[in-house]
PDB file of C-alpha atoms and ligand atoms in Angstrom:
ATOM      1  CA  MET A   1      18.212  19.665  -7.048  1.00 58.00           C
ATOM      2  CA  SER A   2      19.104  16.542  -5.140  1.00 61.00           C
ATOM      3  CA  THR A   3      18.834  13.208  -6.902  1.00 80.00           C
ATOM      4  CA  GLN A   4      19.059  11.136  -3.779  1.00 94.00           C
ATOM      5  CA  ILE A   5      17.679   7.610  -4.102  1.00 97.00           C
ATOM      6  CA  GLU A   6      14.748   6.982  -1.763  1.00 98.00           C
ATOM      7  CA  GLU A   7      13.068   3.766  -0.722  1.00 98.00           C
ATOM      8  CA  THR A   8       9.418   3.246   0.114  1.00 99.00           C
ATOM      9  CA  LEU A   9       7.109   0.506   1.303  1.00 99.00           C
ATOM     10  CA  VAL A  10       4.397  -0.720  -1.036  1.00 99.00           C
ATOM     11  CA  LEU A  11       1.830  -3.295   0.030  1.00 99.00           C
ATOM     12  CA  VAL A  12      -0.371  -5.128  -2.447  1.00 99.00           C
ATOM     13  CA  LYS A  13      -3.359  -5.511  -0.135  1.00 98.00           C
ATOM     14  CA  PRO A  14      -5.389  -8.744   0.152  1.00 98.00           C
ATOM     15  CA  ASP A  15      -7.834  -7.632  -2.565  1.00 97.00           C
ATOM     16  CA  GLY A  16      -4.973  -7.117  -5.009  1.00 98.00           C
ATOM     17  CA  VAL A  17      -3.376 -10.494  -4.280  1.00 98.00           C
ATOM     18  CA  ALA A  18      -6.756 -12.302  -4.368  1.00 97.00           C
ATOM     19  CA  ARG A  19      -7.659 -10.689  -7.699  1.00 97.00           C
ATOM     20  CA  ASN A  20      -4.308 -11.759  -9.190  1.00 98.00           C
ATOM     21  CA  LEU A  21      -3.282  -8.153  -9.759  1.00 98.00           C
ATOM     22  CA  SER A  22       0.172  -8.405  -8.136  1.00 98.00           C
ATOM     23  CA  GLY A  23       1.859  -8.804 -11.513  1.00 98.00           C
ATOM     24  CA  GLU A  24      -0.022  -5.869 -13.057  1.00 98.00           C
ATOM     25  CA  ILE A  25       0.868  -3.644 -10.093  1.00 98.00           C
ATOM     26  CA  LEU A  26       4.516  -4.724 -10.221  1.00 98.00           C
ATOM     27  CA  ARG A  27       4.502  -4.098 -13.975  1.00 98.00           C
ATOM     28  CA  ARG A  28       3.401  -0.496 -13.433  1.00 98.00           C
ATOM     29  CA  ILE A  29       6.071   0.086 -10.774  1.00 99.00           C
ATOM     30  CA  GLU A  30       8.795  -1.315 -13.035  1.00 98.00           C
ATOM     31  CA  ALA A  31       7.482   0.465 -16.131  1.00 98.00           C
ATOM     32  CA  LYS A  32       7.748   3.768 -14.233  1.00 98.00           C
ATOM     33  CA  GLY A  33      11.436   2.933 -13.701  1.00 98.00           C
ATOM     34  CA  TYR A  34      11.521   2.070 -10.018  1.00 98.00           C
ATOM     35  CA  SER A  35      13.540  -0.911  -8.912  1.00 98.00           C
ATOM     36  CA  LEU A  36      12.625  -3.777  -6.691  1.00 98.00           C
ATOM     37  CA  VAL A  37      14.897  -4.137  -3.657  1.00 98.00           C
ATOM     38  CA  ASP A  38      13.039  -6.777  -1.665  1.00 98.00           C
ATOM     39  CA  VAL A  39       9.726  -8.591  -1.879  1.00 98.00           C
ATOM     40  CA  LYS A  40       7.807 -11.074   0.247  1.00 98.00           C
ATOM     41  CA  LEU A  41       4.361 -12.596   0.547  1.00 98.00           C
ATOM     42  CA  VAL A  42       3.148 -12.322   4.129  1.00 98.00           C
ATOM     43  CA  GLU A  43       0.165 -12.997   6.361  1.00 98.00           C
ATOM     44  CA  PRO A  44       1.038 -10.581   9.149  1.00 96.00           C
ATOM     45  CA  ASP A  45      -0.038 -10.775  12.765  1.00 96.00           C
ATOM     46  CA  ARG A  46      -2.720  -8.351  13.846  1.00 98.00           C
ATOM     47  CA  SER A  47      -0.141  -6.563  16.017  1.00 98.00           C
ATOM     48  CA  LEU A  48       1.895  -5.608  12.932  1.00 98.00           C
ATOM     49  CA  LEU A  49      -1.207  -4.237  11.180  1.00 98.00           C
ATOM     50  CA  VAL A  50      -2.257  -2.229  14.241  1.00 98.00           C
ATOM     51  CA  GLU A  51       1.254  -0.791  14.438  1.00 98.00           C
ATOM     52  CA  HIS A  52       1.313  -0.105  10.698  1.00 98.00           C
ATOM     53  CA  TYR A  53      -1.997   1.817  10.842  1.00 98.00           C
ATOM     54  CA  ALA A  54      -1.385   3.396  14.292  1.00 98.00           C
ATOM     55  CA  GLU A  55      -2.220   6.882  12.944  1.00 98.00           C
ATOM     56  CA  HIS A  56      -5.798   5.708  12.226  1.00 98.00           C
ATOM     57  CA  GLU A  57      -6.496   4.052  15.584  1.00 97.00           C
ATOM     58  CA  GLY A  58      -9.841   5.283  16.962  1.00 97.00           C
ATOM     59  CA  LYS A  59     -11.296   6.196  13.551  1.00 97.00           C
ATOM     60  CA  PRO A  60     -14.551   4.469  12.525  1.00 95.00           C
ATOM     61  CA  PHE A  61     -12.872   2.576   9.672  1.00 95.00           C
ATOM     62  CA  PHE A  62      -9.945   1.336  11.779  1.00 97.00           C
ATOM     63  CA  GLU A  63     -11.347  -2.039  12.888  1.00 96.00           C
ATOM     64  CA  PRO A  64     -12.787  -2.979   9.468  1.00 95.00           C
ATOM     65  CA  LEU A  65      -9.496  -1.880   7.895  1.00 97.00           C
ATOM     66  CA  VAL A  66      -7.451  -4.180  10.135  1.00 97.00           C
ATOM     67  CA  GLU A  67      -9.913  -7.046   9.489  1.00 96.00           C
ATOM     68  CA  PHE A  68      -9.634  -6.462   5.734  1.00 96.00           C
ATOM     69  CA  MET A  69      -5.839  -6.485   5.940  1.00 98.00           C
ATOM     70  CA  GLU A  70      -6.023  -9.778   7.898  1.00 97.00           C
ATOM     71  CA  SER A  71      -8.300 -11.382   5.304  1.00 96.00           C
ATOM     72  CA  GLY A  72      -5.582 -12.799   3.051  1.00 98.00           C
ATOM     73  CA  ALA A  73      -2.008 -12.676   1.907  1.00 98.00           C
ATOM     74  CA  ILE A  74      -0.242  -9.339   1.364  1.00 98.00           C
ATOM     75  CA  LEU A  75       2.659  -8.780  -1.018  1.00 99.00           C
ATOM     76  CA  ALA A  76       5.169  -6.435   0.614  1.00 99.00           C
ATOM     77  CA  LEU A  77       7.594  -4.582  -1.671  1.00 99.00           C
ATOM     78  CA  ARG A  78      10.633  -2.455  -0.906  1.00 98.00           C
ATOM     79  CA  ILE A  79      11.151  -0.286  -3.969  1.00 99.00           C
ATOM     80  CA  ALA A  80      13.717   2.368  -4.776  1.00 98.00           C
ATOM     81  CA  GLY A  81      14.284   5.382  -7.000  1.00 98.00           C
ATOM     82  CA  GLU A  82      14.547   9.161  -7.036  1.00 98.00           C
ATOM     83  CA  ARG A  83      11.429  10.608  -5.319  1.00 98.00           C
ATOM     84  CA  VAL A  84       9.861   7.154  -5.224  1.00 98.00           C
ATOM     85  CA  ILE A  85       7.778   8.000  -2.132  1.00 98.00           C
ATOM     86  CA  ASP A  86       5.761  10.697  -3.907  1.00 98.00           C
ATOM     87  CA  GLY A  87       6.093   8.905  -7.228  1.00 98.00           C
ATOM     88  CA  PHE A  88       4.445   5.723  -6.025  1.00 99.00           C
ATOM     89  CA  ARG A  89       1.640   7.686  -4.314  1.00 98.00           C
ATOM     90  CA  ALA A  90       0.966   9.289  -7.705  1.00 98.00           C
ATOM     91  CA  LEU A  91       0.957   5.889  -9.434  1.00 98.00           C
ATOM     92  CA  ALA A  92      -1.463   4.564  -6.780  1.00 98.00           C
ATOM     93  CA  GLY A  93      -3.974   7.402  -7.054  1.00 98.00           C
ATOM     94  CA  THR A  94      -6.184   8.888  -4.360  1.00 98.00           C
ATOM     95  CA  THR A  95      -7.603   6.833  -1.495  1.00 97.00           C
ATOM     96  CA  ASP A  96     -11.175   6.263  -2.746  1.00 95.00           C
ATOM     97  CA  PRO A  97     -10.871   3.836  -5.666  1.00 96.00           C
ATOM     98  CA  THR A  98     -14.237   4.790  -7.140  1.00 95.00           C
ATOM     99  CA  THR A  99     -13.108   8.339  -7.813  1.00 96.00           C
ATOM    100  CA  ALA A 100      -9.340   7.849  -8.155  1.00 97.00           C
ATOM    101  CA  ALA A 101      -8.147   9.161 -11.514  1.00 98.00           C
ATOM    102  CA  PRO A 102      -8.083   6.774 -14.461  1.00 98.00           C
ATOM    103  CA  GLY A 103      -4.466   5.986 -15.282  1.00 98.00           C
ATOM    104  CA  THR A 104      -3.702   5.199 -11.643  1.00 98.00           C
ATOM    105  CA  ILE A 105      -3.624   1.750 -10.022  1.00 98.00           C
ATOM    106  CA  ARG A 106      -6.656   2.483  -7.848  1.00 98.00           C
ATOM    107  CA  GLY A 107      -8.486   4.354 -10.598  1.00 98.00           C
ATOM    108  CA  ASP A 108      -7.977   1.715 -13.279  1.00 98.00           C
ATOM    109  CA  LEU A 109      -8.242  -1.462 -11.223  1.00 98.00           C
ATOM    110  CA  GLY A 110     -10.229  -0.644  -8.080  1.00 97.00           C
ATOM    111  CA  ARG A 111     -13.743   0.318  -7.071  1.00 95.00           C
ATOM    112  CA  ASP A 112     -16.047   0.019  -4.070  1.00 90.00           C
ATOM    113  CA  TRP A 113     -17.256  -3.543  -3.657  1.00 86.00           C
ATOM    114  CA  GLY A 114     -20.006  -2.913  -1.067  1.00 83.00           C
ATOM    115  CA  GLY A 115     -17.774  -3.755   1.875  1.00 70.00           C
ATOM    116  CA  LYS A 116     -17.180  -1.790   5.031  1.00 72.00           C
ATOM    117  CA  VAL A 117     -13.779  -0.572   3.980  1.00 87.00           C
ATOM    118  CA  GLN A 118     -12.201   0.891   0.894  1.00 92.00           C
ATOM    119  CA  GLN A 119     -10.536  -1.984  -0.904  1.00 96.00           C
ATOM    120  CA  ASN A 120      -8.060   0.091  -2.795  1.00 98.00           C
ATOM    121  CA  LEU A 121      -5.452  -2.514  -3.739  1.00 98.00           C
ATOM    122  CA  VAL A 122      -2.262  -0.856  -2.544  1.00 98.00           C
ATOM    123  CA  HIS A 123      -0.569   0.964   0.284  1.00 99.00           C
ATOM    124  CA  GLY A 124       2.336   3.358  -0.191  1.00 99.00           C
ATOM    125  CA  SER A 125       4.229   5.232   2.528  1.00 99.00           C
ATOM    126  CA  ASP A 126       3.295   8.915   2.571  1.00 98.00           C
ATOM    127  CA  SER A 127       6.562  10.573   3.720  1.00 98.00           C
ATOM    128  CA  ALA A 128      10.232   9.852   4.352  1.00 98.00           C
ATOM    129  CA  GLU A 129       9.449   9.356   8.052  1.00 98.00           C
ATOM    130  CA  SER A 130       6.612   6.916   7.294  1.00 98.00           C
ATOM    131  CA  ALA A 131       8.757   5.028   4.785  1.00 98.00           C
ATOM    132  CA  ALA A 132      11.558   4.520   7.322  1.00 98.00           C
ATOM    133  CA  ARG A 133       9.135   3.471  10.042  1.00 98.00           C
ATOM    134  CA  GLU A 134       7.114   1.137   7.809  1.00 98.00           C
ATOM    135  CA  LEU A 135      10.108  -0.484   6.087  1.00 98.00           C
ATOM    136  CA  ALA A 136      11.516  -1.295   9.527  1.00 98.00           C
ATOM    137  CA  LEU A 137       8.193  -2.838  10.537  1.00 98.00           C
ATOM    138  CA  TRP A 138       7.736  -5.012   7.449  1.00 98.00           C
ATOM    139  CA  PHE A 139      11.302  -5.872   6.447  1.00 98.00           C
ATOM    140  CA  ASP A 140      13.696  -5.633   9.395  1.00 86.00           C
TER     141      ASP A 140
HETATM  142  P1  IDP B   1      -4.010   6.095   1.918  1.00 65.25           P
HETATM  143  O1  IDP B   1      -3.934   4.584   1.864  1.00 65.25           O
HETATM  144  O2  IDP B   1      -4.427   6.667   0.595  1.00 65.25           O
HETATM  145  O3  IDP B   1      -2.757   6.723   2.493  1.00 65.25           O
HETATM  146  P2  IDP B   1      -5.269   6.634   4.482  1.00 65.25           P
HETATM  147  O4  IDP B   1      -6.088   7.843   4.765  1.00 65.25           O
HETATM  148  O5  IDP B   1      -3.909   6.548   5.091  1.00 65.25           O
HETATM  149  O6  IDP B   1      -5.207   6.456   2.897  1.00 65.25           O
HETATM  150  O7  IDP B   1      -6.147   5.388   4.960  1.00 65.25           O
HETATM  151  C1  IDP B   1      -5.591   4.107   5.088  1.00 65.25           C
HETATM  152  C2  IDP B   1      -6.536   3.096   4.461  1.00 65.25           C
HETATM  153  O8  IDP B   1      -7.743   3.052   5.216  1.00 65.25           O
HETATM  154  C3  IDP B   1      -6.991   3.450   3.045  1.00 65.25           C
HETATM  155  O9  IDP B   1      -6.070   3.042   2.068  1.00 65.25           O
HETATM  156  C4  IDP B   1      -8.305   2.701   2.940  1.00 65.25           C
HETATM  157  O10 IDP B   1      -8.086   1.308   2.694  1.00 65.25           O
HETATM  158  C5  IDP B   1      -8.853   2.871   4.346  1.00 65.25           C
HETATM  159  N1  IDP B   1      -9.711   4.058   4.483  1.00 65.25           N
HETATM  160  C6  IDP B   1      -9.319   5.341   4.528  1.00 65.25           C
HETATM  161  N2  IDP B   1     -10.352   6.181   4.673  1.00 65.25           N
HETATM  162  C7  IDP B   1     -11.442   5.391   4.746  1.00 65.25           C
HETATM  163  C8  IDP B   1     -12.839   5.684   4.899  1.00 65.25           C
HETATM  164  O11 IDP B   1     -13.285   6.832   5.030  1.00 65.25           O
HETATM  165  N3  IDP B   1     -13.674   4.606   4.913  1.00 65.25           N
HETATM  166  C9  IDP B   1     -13.225   3.340   4.797  1.00 65.25           C
HETATM  167  N4  IDP B   1     -11.916   3.032   4.636  1.00 65.25           N
HETATM  168  C10 IDP B   1     -11.031   4.042   4.608  1.00 65.25           C
HETATM  169 MG1   MG B   2      -1.972   6.531   4.433  1.00 65.25          MG
END
């Protein structure tokens, strides 16, 4: 079995930064054994967010999602480790924070707050292709 080191993009979304959970989220990533390669606090242009979420364009939650992502600072992380792409998705938990499993970032720290969009604290790339595309968008 290959032990190739992967990299993935993690975003602490505006709800996570505003709730001062960046440190807790970083703690979980480091405790799992992944390493931090690069990090920056950003307030991205709308065009970057539209590009980032291109696969969801046209869906009913697309516009509220982009507005939510524009609502405050985002902490972008480039992290590395063996199988980190799947590993971080497991740490994050499933998309809906109300029903995400306890023990995960979304399950322990998130819930629905009555907004129009799921404020689920983090983004993680979902495949090697997405990771390459998204890291280029946010870091290059
Ligand atoms: P993921 O972040 O778990 O990969 P995606 O399906 O890629 O989930 O959706 C991107 C983001 O869009 C989610 O993290 C969440 O913030 C939001 N979202 C996804 N599905 C819905 C929905 O049905 N209603 C509202 N917001 C949603
Ligand atoms: Mg996704």
